[in-house]
């Protein structure tokens, strides 16, 4: 009885606008109707949609839903609705009338059980019938935590799909998973209930006016941008979202996510895509835009842990302990600040740094994209005589100012010495000077500045796109998974990294400034001692220990020092060899420890005689050379591309011959042996760098396999117990002919094997490493304390 009465009131109230000649009825269901997001943005977005569409010929009903019972749910919801305001360009009279209609078209539902969903569906259908309306479609907006998605989705697909001919659009809010695996799982679940074209994943950043204008700006200004939107002209790109707020009150969410998952993986990456993607001929074609975007994801180069800097504001740990009731000694390594350097493997962007930065408890709230162009001009005329904005010497940059900050409105700024852009008349207007303001190193008068004629909330923009079925500002499943595929390895590798502590706000001063060196990021300033969370013990306090291991010299130290010492020893060996016979033959192993050493060589040893150095491989996996698993590929990425070794001096192992991998008949080992014999005096390499596996293997010589341990063969094919199984390796006899052999052993994981090796004799069949014993050269062990002492 009660329901029937409510329904009647509801329908009567709705009559005035429903009865019109209709282009179809739209039912909007907002799930989580009394939550924060709904209160702050979503109801307003829906109201603005109604304002825009009230005379479009469509009719609407708005259904707020939550788990709460009818009362107090209904009262809570209408309290929010009563406060709705119109944009400034709507007259108060019209606003009052439309708002009154909107309230009459809105009602609250408890949606908890499947009966409740069936009842909602029945109600929509009854309304359509009674009013004689065609159904255009239904929008379900999920403003609920992701763990509730699957159940709601099942109910909607089970009992709330519109009839034939009408569309269904479901709108989902982040987080869309926590990493690649969870995102995949969620995607698979949703796919059983909705078709891809029915799902709209919101990244509200794409509704920000300055972000939404990136593609149109690039499109309308092709004439100016085509020649300069590339690596030859762009110096770097900064994509930044700074917040002054901290995570207080939200730590139960934040502690699991951190700033990279919260902001970089979604908002900033999406912006990066708009900047970096190849522009389709027709940017109105959603399909083309989404395809190009996906291609750009594939071109992202996997960032390494060294291409990120992390911070955590000082009060965070105590907030977590308090809110999550953790013990006093609980330590959180969740970053609240991150800077990440991203590069693209594309002809357009190769080598151009894209810096993504975000953090909480910073000095200002601002979001922007800054594209800084290279400037090769020298201006002879003195600065005070130069005309504002006309000088070719000032910074050349384009800024998409997303919001807040000193400008406090969305804007697009273009240095006057670049070009006067084409902006869409009617929606963007040129802004009058605020001469006192300087932004990004230039007075505002040095820019053409445009801001939107009408400022709109991101959610209003996106809700309008959903209504119109425009999908280009939403995240497709493929897009989402590509993004997680890119970020997950970095997130995994950063779990052990301890973020730098920062005090928060203005006190941060320069503490979070960072700089690029090659492909690495590092903080510009040393971490002040009083902020360190370690208990006084600093690695540098220890001297390098000189001792013996298995009767050979042992160098042990903390990792950084150890690597420094090894790099320096290699340089000494190189200088001696070049002085002696004009060339240096260096054989390098794969694995992660040598990579750190390569980096050291690249950044500290500018006097290294690379021109006279021949580079050989100690071992190789039987994969194509460009494969990420290839030792040569790693050598290329971490060393070769940063130094100048003559091409002819680089000697990858011939694992890929006749378009197949390591086939005996192709005689790869013999070829490599011949090459060594032809170029290396007496086949005695000057310096061989080896590693040590936790099973006692070295090079690609494995326990329980006699291959390469003795005999005349200097290069052999072997089988590894782990994938990829097939390997090519220098043999022990060849290694033992070298003048110097270094074995680099790092990490706790190696402690057990080093302990064992310190006790056993020479049993290469059990532990190939024990057969390393240069006949006339010298063997030196380089071990960090973790490996040596555990
Ligand atoms: C929702 O369903 C439950 C169980 O079927 C029912 O008790 C409740 O009254 C329903 N709520 C509304 C508002 O109809
Ligand atoms: C929705 O539910 C129906 C059964 O009612 C099922 O056949 C269908 O596969 C489900 N999923 C989609 C995407 O339609
Ligand atoms: C661009 O794409 C839109 C949407 O697909 C289409 O309506 C329009 O005709 C296309 N324009 C051109 C010039 O092809
Ligand atoms: C060549 O190597 C052998 C041992 O492998 C050594 O005995 C011999 O002296 C070396 N000859 C020269 C010229 O270095």
PDB file of C-alpha atoms in Angstrom, residues 64-266:
ATOM      1  CA  UNK A  64      19.287   7.102  -5.920  1.00  0.00           C
ATOM      2  CA  UNK A  65      20.109   3.811  -4.288  1.00  0.00           C
ATOM      3  CA  UNK A  66      22.009   2.532  -1.287  1.00  0.00           C
ATOM      4  CA  UNK A  67      21.980  -0.317   1.196  1.00  0.00           C
ATOM      5  CA  UNK A  68      20.326   1.858   3.833  1.00  0.00           C
ATOM      6  CA  UNK A  69      16.629   1.279   4.511  1.00  0.00           C
ATOM      7  CA  UNK A  70      14.085   3.619   2.965  1.00  0.00           C
ATOM      8  CA  UNK A  71      14.378   5.820   6.002  1.00  0.00           C
ATOM      9  CA  UNK A  72      16.872   7.303   6.743  1.00  0.00           C
ATOM     10  CA  UNK A  73      18.182   6.782   3.165  1.00  0.00           C
ATOM     11  CA  UNK A  74      15.538   8.966   1.546  1.00  0.00           C
ATOM     12  CA  UNK A  75      16.021  11.877   3.959  1.00  0.00           C
ATOM     13  CA  UNK A  76      19.795  11.740   3.621  1.00  0.00           C
ATOM     14  CA  UNK A  77      19.546  11.808  -0.128  1.00  0.00           C
ATOM     15  CA  UNK A  78      17.053  14.657  -0.365  1.00  0.00           C
ATOM     16  CA  UNK A  79      19.149  16.728   1.980  1.00  0.00           C
ATOM     17  CA  UNK A  80      21.862  16.591  -0.682  1.00  0.00           C
ATOM     18  CA  UNK A  81      19.469  17.267  -3.547  1.00  0.00           C
ATOM     19  CA  UNK A  82      17.977  20.323  -1.864  1.00  0.00           C
ATOM     20  CA  UNK A  83      21.402  21.958  -1.851  1.00  0.00           C
ATOM     21  CA  UNK A  84      22.012  21.566  -5.577  1.00  0.00           C
ATOM     22  CA  UNK A  85      23.006  24.745  -7.377  1.00  0.00           C
ATOM     23  CA  UNK A  86      22.904  25.780 -11.005  1.00  0.00           C
ATOM     24  CA  UNK A  87      25.911  27.011 -12.991  1.00  0.00           C
ATOM     25  CA  UNK A  88      26.230  30.803 -12.977  1.00  0.00           C
ATOM     26  CA  UNK A  89      24.841  31.204 -16.512  1.00  0.00           C
ATOM     27  CA  UNK A  90      21.407  29.856 -15.514  1.00  0.00           C
ATOM     28  CA  UNK A  91      18.944  32.453 -14.303  1.00  0.00           C
ATOM     29  CA  UNK A  92      17.629  32.016 -10.719  1.00  0.00           C
ATOM     30  CA  UNK A  93      14.034  31.660 -11.960  1.00  0.00           C
ATOM     31  CA  UNK A  94      14.835  28.929 -14.425  1.00  0.00           C
ATOM     32  CA  UNK A  95      17.080  27.276 -11.884  1.00  0.00           C
ATOM     33  CA  UNK A  96      14.267  27.104  -9.328  1.00  0.00           C
ATOM     34  CA  UNK A  97      11.808  25.609 -11.829  1.00  0.00           C
ATOM     35  CA  UNK A  98      14.194  22.997 -13.205  1.00  0.00           C
ATOM     36  CA  UNK A  99      15.421  22.057  -9.763  1.00  0.00           C
ATOM     37  CA  UNK A 100      11.856  21.528  -8.602  1.00  0.00           C
ATOM     38  CA  UNK A 101      11.269  19.196 -11.542  1.00  0.00           C
ATOM     39  CA  UNK A 102      14.529  17.395 -10.852  1.00  0.00           C
ATOM     40  CA  UNK A 103      13.516  16.747  -7.247  1.00  0.00           C
ATOM     41  CA  UNK A 104      10.158  15.376  -8.380  1.00  0.00           C
ATOM     42  CA  UNK A 105      11.859  13.047 -10.855  1.00  0.00           C
ATOM     43  CA  UNK A 106      14.198  11.716  -8.182  1.00  0.00           C
ATOM     44  CA  UNK A 107      13.532   9.050  -5.623  1.00  0.00           C
ATOM     45  CA  UNK A 108      15.369   6.827  -3.217  1.00  0.00           C
ATOM     46  CA  UNK A 109      15.548   3.014  -3.301  1.00  0.00           C
ATOM     47  CA  UNK A 110      17.001   0.512  -0.944  1.00  0.00           C
ATOM     48  CA  UNK A 111      18.944  -1.881  -3.176  1.00  0.00           C
ATOM     49  CA  UNK A 112      20.134  -4.789  -1.117  1.00  0.00           C
ATOM     50  CA  UNK A 113      18.414  -7.993  -2.107  1.00  0.00           C
ATOM     51  CA  UNK A 114      17.616  -9.377  -5.518  1.00  0.00           C
ATOM     52  CA  UNK A 115      13.944  -8.651  -4.742  1.00  0.00           C
ATOM     53  CA  UNK A 116      14.842  -4.977  -4.430  1.00  0.00           C
ATOM     54  CA  UNK A 117      16.391  -5.008  -7.928  1.00  0.00           C
ATOM     55  CA  UNK A 118      13.413  -6.803  -9.397  1.00  0.00           C
ATOM     56  CA  UNK A 119      11.139  -4.232  -7.758  1.00  0.00           C
ATOM     57  CA  UNK A 120      13.174  -1.377  -9.230  1.00  0.00           C
ATOM     58  CA  UNK A 121      12.936  -2.919 -12.664  1.00  0.00           C
ATOM     59  CA  UNK A 122       9.196  -3.408 -12.308  1.00  0.00           C
ATOM     60  CA  UNK A 123       8.799   0.178 -11.274  1.00  0.00           C
ATOM     61  CA  UNK A 124      10.670   1.475 -14.321  1.00  0.00           C
ATOM     62  CA  UNK A 125       8.625  -0.743 -16.603  1.00  0.00           C
ATOM     63  CA  UNK A 126       5.337   0.273 -15.007  1.00  0.00           C
ATOM     64  CA  UNK A 127       6.233   3.910 -15.465  1.00  0.00           C
ATOM     65  CA  UNK A 128       7.085   3.399 -19.145  1.00  0.00           C
ATOM     66  CA  UNK A 129       3.805   1.608 -19.717  1.00  0.00           C
ATOM     67  CA  UNK A 130       1.623   4.040 -17.844  1.00  0.00           C
ATOM     68  CA  UNK A 131       3.133   7.034 -19.567  1.00  0.00           C
ATOM     69  CA  UNK A 132       3.353   5.344 -22.953  1.00  0.00           C
ATOM     70  CA  UNK A 133       7.064   6.047 -23.205  1.00  0.00           C
ATOM     71  CA  UNK A 134       9.693   4.437 -25.399  1.00  0.00           C
ATOM     72  CA  UNK A 135      12.745   3.454 -23.408  1.00  0.00           C
ATOM     73  CA  UNK A 136      16.013   5.030 -24.613  1.00  0.00           C
ATOM     74  CA  UNK A 137      18.260   3.448 -22.034  1.00  0.00           C
ATOM     75  CA  UNK A 138      19.447   3.010 -18.471  1.00  0.00           C
ATOM     76  CA  UNK A 139      22.525   4.311 -16.741  1.00  0.00           C
ATOM     77  CA  UNK A 140      23.764   2.560 -13.595  1.00  0.00           C
ATOM     78  CA  UNK A 141      26.450   4.587 -11.829  1.00  0.00           C
ATOM     79  CA  UNK A 142      28.502   2.467  -9.398  1.00  0.00           C
ATOM     80  CA  UNK A 143      29.697   4.809  -6.691  1.00  0.00           C
ATOM     81  CA  UNK A 144      30.446   1.919  -4.356  1.00  0.00           C
ATOM     82  CA  UNK A 145      33.583   0.088  -3.226  1.00  0.00           C
ATOM     83  CA  UNK A 146      34.897  -2.359  -5.835  1.00  0.00           C
ATOM     84  CA  UNK A 147      34.275  -5.429  -3.672  1.00  0.00           C
ATOM     85  CA  UNK A 148      30.552  -4.766  -4.189  1.00  0.00           C
ATOM     86  CA  UNK A 149      30.838  -4.597  -7.997  1.00  0.00           C
ATOM     87  CA  UNK A 150      30.330  -8.242  -8.817  1.00  0.00           C
ATOM     88  CA  UNK A 151      27.160  -8.689  -6.818  1.00  0.00           C
ATOM     89  CA  UNK A 152      25.542  -5.520  -8.093  1.00  0.00           C
ATOM     90  CA  UNK A 153      26.579  -6.411 -11.620  1.00  0.00           C
ATOM     91  CA  UNK A 154      24.924  -9.819 -11.272  1.00  0.00           C
ATOM     92  CA  UNK A 155      21.670  -8.224 -10.102  1.00  0.00           C
ATOM     93  CA  UNK A 156      21.649  -5.680 -12.907  1.00  0.00           C
ATOM     94  CA  UNK A 157      22.301  -8.251 -15.583  1.00  0.00           C
ATOM     95  CA  UNK A 158      19.891 -10.617 -13.926  1.00  0.00           C
ATOM     96  CA  UNK A 159      16.890  -8.354 -13.539  1.00  0.00           C
ATOM     97  CA  UNK A 160      17.479  -4.731 -14.611  1.00  0.00           C
ATOM     98  CA  UNK A 161      18.476  -4.870 -18.252  1.00  0.00           C
ATOM     99  CA  UNK A 162      16.305  -2.615 -20.426  1.00  0.00           C
ATOM    100  CA  UNK A 163      14.141  -4.116 -23.117  1.00  0.00           C
ATOM    101  CA  UNK A 164      15.273  -4.654 -26.716  1.00  0.00           C
ATOM    102  CA  UNK A 165      16.348  -1.513 -28.585  1.00  0.00           C
ATOM    103  CA  UNK A 166      17.355   0.378 -25.452  1.00  0.00           C
ATOM    104  CA  UNK A 167      20.921   0.724 -24.223  1.00  0.00           C
ATOM    105  CA  UNK A 168      22.515  -0.139 -20.895  1.00  0.00           C
ATOM    106  CA  UNK A 169      25.468   1.889 -19.618  1.00  0.00           C
ATOM    107  CA  UNK A 170      27.220   1.007 -16.382  1.00  0.00           C
ATOM    108  CA  UNK A 171      29.662   3.472 -14.921  1.00  0.00           C
ATOM    109  CA  UNK A 172      32.492   2.255 -12.722  1.00  0.00           C
ATOM    110  CA  UNK A 173      34.764   4.202 -10.404  1.00  0.00           C
ATOM    111  CA  UNK A 174      38.384   3.382  -9.564  1.00  0.00           C
ATOM    112  CA  UNK A 175      40.216   1.593  -8.052  1.00  0.00           C
ATOM    113  CA  UNK A 176      40.085  -0.957 -10.839  1.00  0.00           C
ATOM    114  CA  UNK A 177      42.309  -3.471  -9.143  1.00  0.00           C
ATOM    115  CA  UNK A 178      45.493  -3.266  -7.199  1.00  0.00           C
ATOM    116  CA  UNK A 179      47.858  -4.767  -9.746  1.00  0.00           C
ATOM    117  CA  UNK A 180      47.697  -6.594 -13.065  1.00  0.00           C
ATOM    118  CA  UNK A 181      46.346  -9.809 -11.571  1.00  0.00           C
ATOM    119  CA  UNK A 182      43.542  -8.275  -9.547  1.00  0.00           C
ATOM    120  CA  UNK A 183      42.594  -5.983 -12.443  1.00  0.00           C
ATOM    121  CA  UNK A 184      42.392  -8.993 -14.737  1.00  0.00           C
ATOM    122  CA  UNK A 185      40.240 -10.834 -12.261  1.00  0.00           C
ATOM    123  CA  UNK A 186      37.842  -7.924 -11.901  1.00  0.00           C
ATOM    124  CA  UNK A 187      37.700  -7.509 -15.668  1.00  0.00           C
ATOM    125  CA  UNK A 188      36.842 -11.179 -16.158  1.00  0.00           C
ATOM    126  CA  UNK A 189      34.102 -10.970 -13.543  1.00  0.00           C
ATOM    127  CA  UNK A 190      32.527  -7.891 -15.062  1.00  0.00           C
ATOM    128  CA  UNK A 191      32.713  -9.386 -18.518  1.00  0.00           C
ATOM    129  CA  UNK A 192      30.277 -12.122 -17.503  1.00  0.00           C
ATOM    130  CA  UNK A 193      27.645  -9.480 -16.753  1.00  0.00           C
ATOM    131  CA  UNK A 194      28.297  -6.637 -19.178  1.00  0.00           C
ATOM    132  CA  UNK A 195      29.480  -6.223 -22.717  1.00  0.00           C
ATOM    133  CA  UNK A 196      32.564  -4.072 -23.238  1.00  0.00           C
ATOM    134  CA  UNK A 197      30.571  -1.307 -24.925  1.00  0.00           C
ATOM    135  CA  UNK A 198      28.233  -1.146 -21.912  1.00  0.00           C
ATOM    136  CA  UNK A 199      31.039  -0.324 -19.444  1.00  0.00           C
ATOM    137  CA  UNK A 200      32.268   3.194 -18.736  1.00  0.00           C
ATOM    138  CA  UNK A 201      35.289   3.211 -16.404  1.00  0.00           C
ATOM    139  CA  UNK A 202      35.689   6.714 -15.074  1.00  0.00           C
ATOM    140  CA  UNK A 203      39.002   8.458 -14.636  1.00  0.00           C
ATOM    141  CA  UNK A 204      37.649  11.833 -13.592  1.00  0.00           C
ATOM    142  CA  UNK A 205      40.916  13.481 -14.619  1.00  0.00           C
ATOM    143  CA  UNK A 206      39.882  12.952 -18.240  1.00  0.00           C
ATOM    144  CA  UNK A 207      36.897  15.205 -17.573  1.00  0.00           C
ATOM    145  CA  UNK A 208      39.094  18.086 -16.385  1.00  0.00           C
ATOM    146  CA  UNK A 209      38.740  20.769 -18.999  1.00  0.00           C
ATOM    147  CA  UNK A 210      42.460  21.319 -19.595  1.00  0.00           C
ATOM    148  CA  UNK A 211      43.050  17.586 -19.920  1.00  0.00           C
ATOM    149  CA  UNK A 212      40.030  17.107 -22.168  1.00  0.00           C
ATOM    150  CA  UNK A 213      41.432  19.836 -24.412  1.00  0.00           C
ATOM    151  CA  UNK A 214      44.856  18.233 -25.009  1.00  0.00           C
ATOM    152  CA  UNK A 215      43.779  16.217 -28.026  1.00  0.00           C
ATOM    153  CA  UNK A 216      41.647  18.966 -29.606  1.00  0.00           C
ATOM    154  CA  UNK A 217      44.535  21.399 -29.054  1.00  0.00           C
ATOM    155  CA  UNK A 218      46.984  19.066 -30.752  1.00  0.00           C
ATOM    156  CA  UNK A 219      44.495  18.537 -33.553  1.00  0.00           C
ATOM    157  CA  UNK A 220      43.632  22.178 -34.180  1.00  0.00           C
ATOM    158  CA  UNK A 221      47.268  23.279 -34.011  1.00  0.00           C
ATOM    159  CA  UNK A 222      48.762  20.533 -36.147  1.00  0.00           C
ATOM    160  CA  UNK A 223      50.210  23.151 -38.460  1.00  0.00           C
ATOM    161  CA  UNK A 224      52.433  24.496 -35.640  1.00  0.00           C
ATOM    162  CA  UNK A 225      52.943  21.330 -33.666  1.00  0.00           C
ATOM    163  CA  UNK A 226      53.691  18.791 -36.394  1.00  0.00           C
ATOM    164  CA  UNK A 227      57.289  19.952 -36.825  1.00  0.00           C
ATOM    165  CA  UNK A 228      58.077  20.316 -33.117  1.00  0.00           C
ATOM    166  CA  UNK A 229      56.062  17.670 -31.218  1.00  0.00           C
ATOM    167  CA  UNK A 230      58.948  15.200 -31.162  1.00  0.00           C
ATOM    168  CA  UNK A 231      62.283  14.271 -29.630  1.00  0.00           C
ATOM    169  CA  UNK A 232      64.210  16.738 -31.731  1.00  0.00           C
ATOM    170  CA  UNK A 233      62.401  19.672 -30.167  1.00  0.00           C
ATOM    171  CA  UNK A 234      60.892  18.612 -26.884  1.00  0.00           C
ATOM    172  CA  UNK A 235      63.307  18.772 -24.002  1.00  0.00           C
ATOM    173  CA  UNK A 236      61.046  17.136 -21.436  1.00  0.00           C
ATOM    174  CA  UNK A 237      57.469  16.768 -20.309  1.00  0.00           C
ATOM    175  CA  UNK A 238      56.296  17.177 -16.715  1.00  0.00           C
ATOM    176  CA  UNK A 239      52.938  15.778 -15.589  1.00  0.00           C
ATOM    177  CA  UNK A 240      52.228  16.893 -12.064  1.00  0.00           C
ATOM    178  CA  UNK A 241      49.499  16.626  -9.447  1.00  0.00           C
ATOM    179  CA  UNK A 242      50.457  18.152  -6.114  1.00  0.00           C
ATOM    180  CA  UNK A 243      48.208  18.074  -3.046  1.00  0.00           C
ATOM    181  CA  UNK A 244      48.418  19.896   0.245  1.00  0.00           C
ATOM    182  CA  UNK A 245      46.087  17.481   2.023  1.00  0.00           C
ATOM    183  CA  UNK A 246      47.479  14.362   3.593  1.00  0.00           C
ATOM    184  CA  UNK A 247      45.979  10.901   3.926  1.00  0.00           C
ATOM    185  CA  UNK A 248      44.537  11.395   7.395  1.00  0.00           C
ATOM    186  CA  UNK A 249      41.226   9.591   7.741  1.00  0.00           C
ATOM    187  CA  UNK A 250      41.863   7.581   4.582  1.00  0.00           C
ATOM    188  CA  UNK A 251      44.861   5.518   5.618  1.00  0.00           C
ATOM    189  CA  UNK A 252      42.991   2.220   5.461  1.00  0.00           C
ATOM    190  CA  UNK A 253      42.687   2.813   1.723  1.00  0.00           C
ATOM    191  CA  UNK A 254      45.962   4.615   1.292  1.00  0.00           C
ATOM    192  CA  UNK A 255      48.138   2.118   3.109  1.00  0.00           C
ATOM    193  CA  UNK A 256      47.169  -0.501   0.525  1.00  0.00           C
ATOM    194  CA  UNK A 257      47.506   1.731  -2.494  1.00  0.00           C
ATOM    195  CA  UNK A 258      50.044   4.512  -2.085  1.00  0.00           C
ATOM    196  CA  UNK A 259      50.569   7.413  -4.419  1.00  0.00           C
ATOM    197  CA  UNK A 260      51.600   5.423  -7.500  1.00  0.00           C
ATOM    198  CA  UNK A 261      48.418   3.337  -7.546  1.00  0.00           C
ATOM    199  CA  UNK A 262      46.287   6.254  -6.402  1.00  0.00           C
ATOM    200  CA  UNK A 263      47.428   8.845  -8.926  1.00  0.00           C
ATOM    201  CA  UNK A 264      50.247   7.860 -11.280  1.00  0.00           C
ATOM    202  CA  UNK A 265      48.900   4.566 -12.602  1.00  0.00           C
ATOM    203  CA  UNK A 266      45.619   6.172 -13.634  1.00  0.00           C
TER     204      UNK A 266
END
